Amino acid sequence: MLMKQKIYNTLYGAIVADALGVPVEFKDRNFLKQNPVTDMTGYGTYNLPKGSWSDDSSMMLCLADSIAKKGTVDYDDIMNNFSRWFNNGDFTPDGKLFDIGLSCRKSIMNYLDGIEPLECGQKSEADNGNGSLMRIACLPLYLYEKFGPDAMESWEAFEIVHNVSRLTHAHFISLIGCDIYCAVMLEILKGTDKDDLLRSALSKVEGYVIEHYKFDKFYLKYKRLTKKDFVNLKENKIRSSGYIVDTLEAAMWCFLNSTNYRDCVLKAVNLGSDTDTVACVAGSIAGLYYGDIPAEWIESIRNKECIDLIIEKFSAAIGDGKINSK
């Protein structure tokens, strides 16, 4: 599969799943057991038309647009894009911001107050929402093109992942969550068998943690992912909150317990709580791995012109050796 198609599947995989989750965000699991999401709908929580995507996709598009524009990861430019989204409603379905997490808001305000990009992010252990994980889907595609299939054996790649997270979420738990996610996506790009994906990804992250002792105790927050029986956990053991550890676990559990994109993202939405973000993260993974995103769901997405232009520019910028390889 061409890289352009992988980019398309990853970004639309995230955006479509995000839009599936938006109408039922904050609904609990018991409600969704009685009223399961089975198709793209509208209105609900935010009273928005069908196909509306949230801050998750907006911030991901900010990142992709910046990489496309600069041909590299430019932290000032990424924060400029976040500011355009925050102030002007750029990178949204209809020119209006309707949802933003507290940590992201504080970090963008820091940037607008003149603080350096890599000092803007929130640093306490209480600041480990999923706001950096939800927007990072295009980064492993860039890392794959820059460093090759074994990107996560490069400390420089880890530093880029950490810095992109640090723009809003600077605590070690958030950095490690983004590491694990990017490592999983890179294993998919490598062609690793599904049964071996998580184990192979975690071995890369563990290699980094061993060499960087400050990460060690926080890596333990993700210990359930390291267990062989993680995939066999019952649904009632999976939490779908906005805490980054819960979101990553839930997304991986939905992916590992599905065989196609549709089933994966509907499973994620119907876990309840932070429905759009859990689905967005799961959807990017499933989109890259499975493809086959239902065409009718893609067609229902609002402001496709913006999305398609960014995908086109991002594909042109990182494909065919156009970025500086190591």
Coordinates of N, CA, C and O in Angstrom, one line a residue, residues 130-282:
N130 N -5.9 12.9 28.0 CA -5.5 12.3 26.7 C -5.2 13.3 25.6 O -5.2 13.0 24.4
G131 N -5.0 14.6 26.0 CA -5.0 15.6 24.9 C -3.8 15.6 24.0 O -3.8 16.2 22.9
S132 N -2.7 15.0 24.4 CA -1.6 14.9 23.5 C -1.7 13.6 22.7 O -1.4 13.5 21.5
L133 N -2.2 12.5 23.3 CA -2.4 11.2 22.6 C -3.4 11.4 21.5 O -3.2 10.8 20.4
M134 N -4.4 12.1 21.7 CA -5.6 12.2 20.7 C -5.2 12.8 19.4 O -5.8 12.6 18.4
R135 N -4.1 13.6 19.4 CA -3.8 14.4 18.2 C -2.5 14.0 17.5 O -2.0 14.7 16.6
I136 N -1.9 12.8 17.9 CA -0.5 12.5 17.5 C -0.5 11.5 16.3 O 0.6 11.1 15.9
A137 N -1.6 11.2 15.7 CA -1.7 10.1 14.8 C -0.8 10.2 13.6 O -0.3 9.3 13.0
C138 N -0.6 11.5 13.1 CA 0.2 11.7 11.9 C 1.7 11.6 12.2 O 2.5 11.4 11.3
L139 N 2.1 11.7 13.5 CA 3.5 11.8 13.8 C 4.3 10.4 13.5 O 5.4 10.5 12.9
P140 N 3.7 9.3 13.8 CA 4.5 8.0 13.5 C 4.7 7.9 11.9 O 5.7 7.3 11.5
L141 N 3.8 8.4 11.1 CA 3.9 8.4 9.7 C 5.1 9.2 9.3 O 5.9 8.8 8.4
Y142 N 5.3 10.3 9.9 CA 6.5 11.2 9.7 C 7.7 10.5 10.1 O 8.8 10.5 9.4
L143 N 7.7 9.9 11.3 CA 8.9 9.2 11.9 C 9.3 8.0 11.0 O 10.5 7.8 10.8
Y144 N 8.3 7.3 10.5 CA 8.6 6.2 9.6 C 9.4 6.7 8.4 O 10.4 6.0 7.9
E145 N 9.0 7.8 7.8 CA 9.6 8.3 6.6 C 11.0 8.9 6.9 O 11.9 8.8 6.1
K146 N 11.1 9.4 8.1 CA 12.4 10.1 8.5 C 13.5 9.1 9.0 O 14.6 9.2 8.6
F147 N 13.0 8.1 9.8 CA 14.0 7.2 10.4 C 13.9 5.8 9.9 O 14.8 5.0 10.3
G148 N 12.9 5.5 9.2 CA 12.7 4.1 8.7 C 11.9 3.3 9.7 O 11.4 3.7 10.7
P149 N 11.7 2.0 9.3 CA 10.8 1.1 10.1 C 11.2 0.9 11.5 O 10.3 0.6 12.4
D150 N 12.4 1.1 11.9 CA 12.9 0.9 13.3 C 13.1 2.3 13.9 O 14.0 2.4 14.7
A151 N 12.2 3.2 13.6 CA 12.3 4.6 14.1 C 12.4 4.6 15.7 O 13.2 5.4 16.2
M152 N 11.7 3.7 16.3 CA 11.6 3.7 17.8 C 12.9 3.1 18.4 O 12.9 2.9 19.6
E153 N 13.9 2.8 17.6 CA 15.2 2.4 18.2 C 16.1 3.6 18.2 O 17.3 3.6 18.6
S154 N 15.6 4.8 17.8 CA 16.3 6.0 17.7 C 15.9 6.9 18.9 O 14.7 7.2 19.0
W155 N 16.9 7.3 19.7 CA 16.5 8.2 20.8 C 16.0 9.6 20.3 O 15.2 10.2 20.9
E156 N 16.5 10.0 19.1 CA 16.0 11.2 18.5 C 14.5 11.2 18.2 O 13.8 12.1 18.4
A157 N 14.0 10.0 17.8 CA 12.6 9.8 17.5 C 11.8 10.0 18.8 O 10.8 10.6 18.8
F158 N 12.3 9.4 19.9 CA 11.6 9.5 21.2 C 11.6 11.0 21.6 O 10.5 11.4 22.1
E159 N 12.7 11.7 21.3 CA 12.7 13.1 21.7 C 11.6 13.9 21.0 O 11.0 14.8 21.5
I160 N 11.5 13.6 19.7 CA 10.4 14.3 18.9 C 9.0 14.0 19.4 O 8.2 14.9 19.6
V161 N 8.8 12.7 19.7 CA 7.5 12.3 20.3 C 7.2 13.1 21.6 O 6.2 13.7 21.8
H162 N 8.2 13.1 22.5 CA 8.1 13.8 23.7 C 7.9 15.3 23.6 O 7.0 15.9 24.3
N163 N 8.6 15.9 22.7 CA 8.4 17.3 22.5 C 7.0 17.7 21.9 O 6.5 18.7 22.3
V164 N 6.5 16.9 21.0 CA 5.2 17.1 20.5 C 4.2 17.0 21.6 O 3.2 17.8 21.7
S165 N 4.3 16.0 22.5 CA 3.4 15.9 23.6 C 3.6 17.1 24.6 O 2.6 17.7 25.0
R166 N 4.9 17.5 24.8 CA 5.2 18.6 25.8 C 4.5 19.9 25.4 O 4.4 20.7 26.3
L167 N 4.1 20.1 24.2 CA 3.5 21.3 23.8 C 2.3 21.6 24.7 O 1.9 22.7 25.0
T168 N 1.6 20.5 25.1 CA 0.4 20.6 26.0 C 0.5 19.8 27.2 O 0.0 20.1 28.3
H169 N 1.1 18.6 27.1 CA 1.1 17.6 28.2 C 2.6 17.2 28.4 O 3.1 16.4 27.6
A170 N 3.2 17.6 29.5 CA 4.6 17.5 29.6 C 5.0 16.5 30.7 O 6.2 16.2 30.9
H171 N 4.0 15.8 31.4 CA 4.4 14.9 32.4 C 4.8 13.5 31.8 O 4.4 13.2 30.7
F172 N 5.7 12.8 32.5 CA 6.2 11.5 32.0 C 5.1 10.5 31.6 O 5.3 9.8 30.6
I173 N 4.0 10.5 32.3 CA 3.0 9.5 31.9 C 2.4 9.8 30.5 O 2.2 8.9 29.7
S174 N 2.3 11.1 30.2 CA 1.8 11.5 28.9 C 2.9 11.1 27.8 O 2.5 10.6 26.7
L175 N 4.1 11.4 28.1 CA 5.2 11.2 27.2 C 5.2 9.7 26.9 O 5.3 9.3 25.7
I176 N 5.1 8.8 27.9 CA 5.2 7.4 27.7 C 4.0 6.9 26.9 O 4.1 6.0 26.0
G177 N 2.8 7.4 27.2 CA 1.6 7.0 26.4 C 1.8 7.3 25.0 O 1.4 6.4 24.1
C178 N 2.3 8.4 24.6 CA 2.6 8.8 23.2 C 3.6 7.9 22.6 O 3.5 7.5 21.4
D179 N 4.7 7.5 23.4 CA 5.7 6.6 22.9 C 5.1 5.3 22.5 O 5.4 4.7 21.5
I180 N 4.2 4.7 23.4 CA 3.6 3.4 23.2 C 2.8 3.4 21.9 O 2.8 2.6 21.1
Y181 N 2.0 4.5 21.8 CA 1.1 4.6 20.7 C 1.9 4.7 19.4 O 1.6 4.0 18.4
C182 N 2.9 5.6 19.4 CA 3.7 5.7 18.1 C 4.5 4.4 17.8 O 4.6 4.0 16.6
A183 N 4.9 3.7 18.8 CA 5.6 2.4 18.6 C 4.7 1.4 18.0 O 5.0 0.6 17.1
V184 N 3.4 1.4 18.5 CA 2.4 0.5 17.9 C 2.2 0.8 16.4 O 2.2 -0.1 15.5
M185 N 2.0 2.1 16.1 CA 1.7 2.5 14.7 C 2.9 2.2 13.8 O 2.7 1.7 12.7
L186 N 4.1 2.3 14.3 CA 5.3 2.0 13.5 C 5.4 0.5 13.3 O 5.9 0.1 12.2
E187 N 5.0 -0.3 14.2 CA 5.0 -1.8 14.0 C 4.0 -2.1 12.9 O 4.2 -3.0 12.1
I188 N 2.8 -1.4 12.9 CA 1.9 -1.7 11.8 C 2.5 -1.3 10.5 O 2.4 -2.0 9.5
L189 N 3.1 -0.2 10.4 CA 3.8 0.3 9.2 C 4.9 -0.7 8.7 O 5.1 -0.9 7.5
K190 N 5.5 -1.3 9.7 CA 6.5 -2.3 9.4 C 5.9 -3.6 8.9 O 6.6 -4.4 8.2
G191 N 4.7 -3.9 9.2 CA 4.0 -5.1 8.7 C 4.1 -6.2 9.8 O 3.8 -7.4 9.5
T192 N 4.3 -5.8 11.0 CA 4.3 -6.8 12.1 C 2.9 -7.5 12.3 O 1.9 -6.8 12.1
D193 N 2.9 -8.8 12.5 CA 1.7 -9.5 12.7 C 0.9 -8.9 13.9 O 1.5 -8.5 14.9
K194 N -0.4 -8.9 13.8 CA -1.2 -8.3 14.8 C -1.0 -8.9 16.2 O -0.9 -8.2 17.2
D195 N -0.8 -10.2 16.3 CA -0.6 -10.8 17.6 C 0.7 -10.4 18.2 O 0.9 -10.5 19.4
D196 N 1.6 -9.9 17.4 CA 3.0 -9.5 18.0 C 3.1 -8.0 18.1 O 4.1 -7.5 18.6
L197 N 2.1 -7.2 17.6 CA 2.3 -5.8 17.6 C 2.6 -5.1 18.9 O 3.5 -4.4 19.0
L198 N 1.8 -5.4 19.9 CA 1.9 -4.7 21.2 C 3.2 -5.2 21.9 O 3.9 -4.3 22.4
R199 N 3.5 -6.5 21.8 CA 4.8 -6.9 22.5 C 6.0 -6.3 21.8 O 6.9 -5.8 22.5
S200 N 6.0 -6.2 20.5 CA 7.1 -5.6 19.8 C 7.2 -4.1 20.0 O 8.3 -3.6 20.2
A201 N 6.1 -3.4 20.1 CA 6.1 -2.0 20.4 C 6.6 -1.7 21.8 O 7.5 -0.8 22.0
L202 N 6.1 -2.5 22.7 CA 6.5 -2.3 24.1 C 8.0 -2.6 24.3 O 8.7 -1.9 25.2
S203 N 8.6 -3.5 23.6 CA 10.0 -3.8 23.7 C 10.8 -2.6 23.3 O 11.9 -2.3 23.9
K204 N 10.4 -1.8 22.3 CA 11.1 -0.6 21.9 C 11.0 0.4 23.1 O 12.0 1.1 23.4
V205 N 9.8 0.6 23.6 CA 9.7 1.6 24.7 C 10.4 1.2 25.9 O 11.1 2.0 26.6
E206 N 10.4 -0.1 26.2 CA 11.2 -0.6 27.4 C 12.7 -0.4 27.2 O 13.4 -0.1 28.2
G207 N 13.2 -0.5 26.0 CA 14.6 -0.2 25.7 C 14.9 1.2 26.0 O 16.0 1.5 26.6
Y208 N 14.0 2.1 25.7 CA 14.3 3.5 26.0 C 14.2 3.7 27.5 O 15.0 4.4 28.1
V209 N 13.2 3.2 28.2 CA 13.0 3.4 29.6 C 14.2 2.9 30.4 O 14.7 3.5 31.4
I210 N 14.8 1.7 30.0 CA 15.9 1.2 30.7 C 17.1 2.1 30.7 O 17.9 2.3 31.6
E211 N 17.2 2.9 29.6 CA 18.3 3.8 29.4 C 18.0 5.2 30.0 O 18.9 6.0 30.1
H212 N 16.8 5.4 30.3 CA 16.4 6.7 30.8 C 15.5 6.5 32.1 O 14.3 6.5 32.1
Y213 N 16.3 6.4 33.2 CA 15.7 5.9 34.5 C 14.5 6.7 35.0 O 13.7 6.2 35.7
K214 N 14.5 8.0 34.7 CA 13.4 8.9 35.2 C 12.0 8.4 34.7 O 11.0 8.8 35.3
F215 N 12.0 7.7 33.6 CA 10.7 7.2 33.1 C 10.2 5.9 33.8 O 9.1 5.6 33.6
D216 N 11.1 5.3 34.5 CA 10.9 3.9 34.9 C 9.6 3.8 35.7 O 8.7 2.9 35.4
K217 N 9.4 4.5 36.8 CA 8.3 4.3 37.7 C 7.0 4.7 37.0 O 5.9 4.2 37.3
F218 N 7.0 5.6 36.0 CA 5.8 6.0 35.3 C 5.4 5.0 34.2 O 4.2 4.9 33.9
Y219 N 6.4 4.3 33.7 CA 6.1 3.3 32.7 C 5.2 2.2 33.4 O 4.4 1.5 32.7
L220 N 5.4 2.0 34.7 CA 4.6 1.0 35.4 C 3.1 1.3 35.4 O 2.3 0.4 35.6
K221 N 2.8 2.6 35.1 CA 1.3 2.9 35.0 C 0.7 2.1 33.9 O -0.5 2.0 33.8
Y222 N 1.5 1.7 32.9 CA 1.0 1.0 31.7 C 1.2 -0.5 31.8 O 1.1 -1.2 30.8
K223 N 1.4 -1.0 33.1 CA 1.8 -2.4 33.2 C 0.7 -3.4 32.7 O 1.1 -4.5 32.3
R224 N -0.6 -3.0 32.7 CA -1.6 -3.9 32.2 C -1.4 -4.3 30.8 O -1.6 -5.4 30.3
L225 N -0.9 -3.3 30.0 CA -0.6 -3.5 28.6 C 0.5 -4.5 28.4 O 0.6 -5.2 27.3
T226 N 1.4 -4.7 29.4 CA 2.5 -5.6 29.2 C 2.1 -7.1 29.5 O 2.9 -8.0 29.3
K227 N 0.9 -7.3 30.1 CA 0.5 -8.6 30.4 C 0.0 -9.4 29.2 O -0.8 -8.9 28.4
K228 N 0.3 -10.7 29.2 CA -0.1 -11.5 28.0 C -1.6 -11.6 27.9 O -2.1 -11.8 26.8
D229 N -2.3 -11.5 29.0 CA -3.7 -11.7 29.0 C -4.5 -10.4 28.9 O -5.7 -10.4 29.0
F230 N -3.8 -9.3 28.6 CA -4.5 -8.0 28.4 C -5.7 -8.1 27.4 O -6.8 -7.6 27.7
V231 N -5.4 -8.7 26.3 CA -6.5 -8.8 25.3 C -7.7 -9.6 25.8 O -8.8 -9.3 25.3
N232 N -7.5 -10.4 26.8 CA -8.6 -11.2 27.3 C -9.4 -10.6 28.4 O -10.3 -11.2 29.0
L233 N -9.0 -9.4 28.8 CA -9.8 -8.7 29.9 C -11.2 -8.5 29.5 O -11.5 -8.3 28.3
K234 N -12.1 -8.7 30.5 CA -13.5 -8.4 30.2 C -13.8 -7.0 30.1 O -13.1 -6.1 30.6
E235 N -14.8 -6.6 29.4 CA -15.2 -5.2 29.1 C -15.3 -4.4 30.4 O -14.9 -3.3 30.4
N236 N -15.8 -5.0 31.4 CA -16.0 -4.3 32.7 C -14.7 -3.9 33.4 O -14.7 -3.2 34.4
K237 N -13.6 -4.5 32.9 CA -12.3 -4.1 33.4 C -11.6 -3.0 32.7 O -10.5 -2.5 33.0
I238 N -12.2 -2.6 31.6 CA -11.7 -1.6 30.7 C -12.3 -0.2 31.0 O -13.6 -0.1 31.0
R239 N -11.5 0.8 31.4 CA -12.0 2.1 31.7 C -11.8 3.0 30.4 O -10.8 2.9 29.7
S240 N -12.8 3.8 30.2 CA -12.8 4.7 29.0 C -12.8 6.2 29.4 O -13.5 6.9 28.7
S241 N -12.1 6.5 30.4 CA -12.1 7.9 30.9 C -11.1 8.7 30.0 O -10.4 8.2 29.1
G242 N -11.0 10.0 30.4 CA -10.1 10.9 29.7 C -8.7 10.8 30.2 O -7.8 11.6 29.7
Y243 N -8.4 10.0 31.2 CA -7.0 9.8 31.6 C -6.2 9.0 30.6 O -6.7 8.0 30.0
I244 N -5.0 9.5 30.2 CA -4.3 8.9 29.1 C -4.1 7.4 29.2 O -4.2 6.7 28.2
V245 N -3.8 6.9 30.4 CA -3.6 5.5 30.5 C -4.9 4.7 30.2 O -4.9 3.7 29.4
D246 N -6.0 5.2 30.7 CA -7.3 4.5 30.4 C -7.6 4.6 28.9 O -8.1 3.6 28.3
T247 N -7.4 5.7 28.3 CA -7.7 5.9 26.9 C -6.9 5.0 26.0 O -7.4 4.3 25.1
L248 N -5.6 4.9 26.3 CA -4.7 4.0 25.5 C -5.1 2.6 25.7 O -5.1 1.8 24.7
E249 N -5.3 2.2 26.9 CA -5.7 0.8 27.2 C -7.0 0.5 26.4 O -7.1 -0.6 25.8
A250 N -8.0 1.3 26.5 CA -9.3 1.1 25.9 C -9.2 1.0 24.4 O -9.7 0.1 23.7
A251 N -8.4 1.9 23.8 CA -8.2 1.9 22.3 C -7.5 0.6 21.9 O -7.9 0.0 20.9
M252 N -6.5 0.2 22.6 CA -5.7 -1.0 22.2 C -6.6 -2.2 22.4 O -6.6 -3.2 21.6
W253 N -7.4 -2.3 23.5 CA -8.3 -3.4 23.8 C -9.3 -3.5 22.7 O -9.6 -4.7 22.2
C254 N -9.9 -2.4 22.2 CA -10.9 -2.5 21.1 C -10.2 -3.0 19.8 O -10.8 -3.8 19.1
F255 N -9.0 -2.5 19.6 CA -8.3 -2.9 18.3 C -8.0 -4.4 18.4 O -8.3 -5.1 17.4
L256 N -7.5 -4.9 19.5 CA -7.1 -6.3 19.6 C -8.2 -7.2 19.7 O -8.1 -8.4 19.3
N257 N -9.4 -6.7 20.0 CA -10.6 -7.5 20.1 C -11.6 -7.3 18.9 O -12.8 -7.5 19.0
S258 N -11.0 -6.8 17.8 CA -11.8 -6.6 16.6 C -11.1 -7.2 15.4 O -9.9 -7.5 15.5
T259 N -11.9 -7.3 14.3 CA -11.3 -7.9 13.1 C -11.5 -6.9 11.9 O -11.1 -7.3 10.8
N260 N -12.1 -5.8 12.1 CA -12.3 -4.8 11.1 C -12.5 -3.4 11.7 O -12.7 -3.3 12.9
Y261 N -12.4 -2.4 10.8 CA -12.5 -1.0 11.3 C -13.8 -0.7 12.0 O -13.9 -0.2 13.1
R262 N -14.9 -1.1 11.3 CA -16.2 -0.7 11.8 C -16.4 -1.3 13.2 O -16.9 -0.6 14.1
D263 N -16.1 -2.6 13.4 CA -16.4 -3.2 14.7 C -15.5 -2.5 15.8 O -15.9 -2.4 16.9
C264 N -14.3 -2.2 15.4 CA -13.3 -1.6 16.4 C -13.9 -0.3 16.9 O -13.9 -0.1 18.1
V265 N -14.2 0.6 16.0 CA -14.6 1.9 16.4 C -16.0 2.0 17.1 O -16.2 2.7 18.0
L266 N -16.9 1.1 16.7 CA -18.2 1.0 17.4 C -18.0 0.5 18.8 O -18.7 0.9 19.7
K267 N -17.1 -0.5 18.9 CA -16.8 -1.0 20.2 C -16.3 0.1 21.1 O -16.7 0.2 22.3
A268 N -15.4 0.9 20.6 CA -14.8 2.0 21.3 C -15.8 3.0 21.8 O -15.9 3.5 22.9
V269 N -16.7 3.5 20.8 CA -17.7 4.4 21.2 C -18.6 3.9 22.3 O -19.0 4.6 23.2
N270 N -19.0 2.7 22.1 CA -20.0 2.1 23.1 C -19.4 1.8 24.4 O -20.2 1.3 25.3
L271 N -18.1 2.0 24.7 CA -17.6 1.9 26.0 C -18.1 3.1 26.9 O -18.0 3.0 28.1
G272 N -18.5 4.2 26.2 CA -19.0 5.3 26.9 C -17.9 6.2 27.5 O -16.7 6.0 27.2
S273 N -18.4 7.3 28.2 CA -17.5 8.3 28.8 C -16.8 9.1 27.7 O -17.5 9.9 27.1
D274 N -15.5 9.0 27.6 CA -14.8 9.9 26.6 C -14.9 9.3 25.2 O -13.9 8.9 24.6
T275 N -16.1 9.2 24.7 CA -16.4 8.4 23.5 C -15.6 8.8 22.3 O -15.1 8.0 21.5
D276 N -15.5 10.2 22.1 CA -14.9 10.6 20.9 C -13.4 10.4 20.9 O -12.8 10.0 19.9
T277 N -12.7 10.5 22.0 CA -11.3 10.4 22.0 C -10.9 8.9 22.0 O -9.9 8.6 21.3
V278 N -11.5 8.1 22.8 CA -11.2 6.7 22.8 C -11.4 6.1 21.4 O -10.6 5.4 20.9
A279 N -12.5 6.5 20.7 CA -12.8 6.1 19.4 C -11.7 6.7 18.4 O -11.3 6.0 17.5
C280 N -11.4 7.9 18.6 CA -10.4 8.6 17.7 C -9.1 7.8 17.7 O -8.5 7.5 16.7
V281 N -8.6 7.5 18.9 CA -7.3 6.8 19.0 C -7.4 5.4 18.5 O -6.6 4.9 17.7
A282 N -8.5 4.7 18.8 CA -8.7 3.3 18.3 C -8.9 3.4 16.8 O -8.4 2.5 16.0

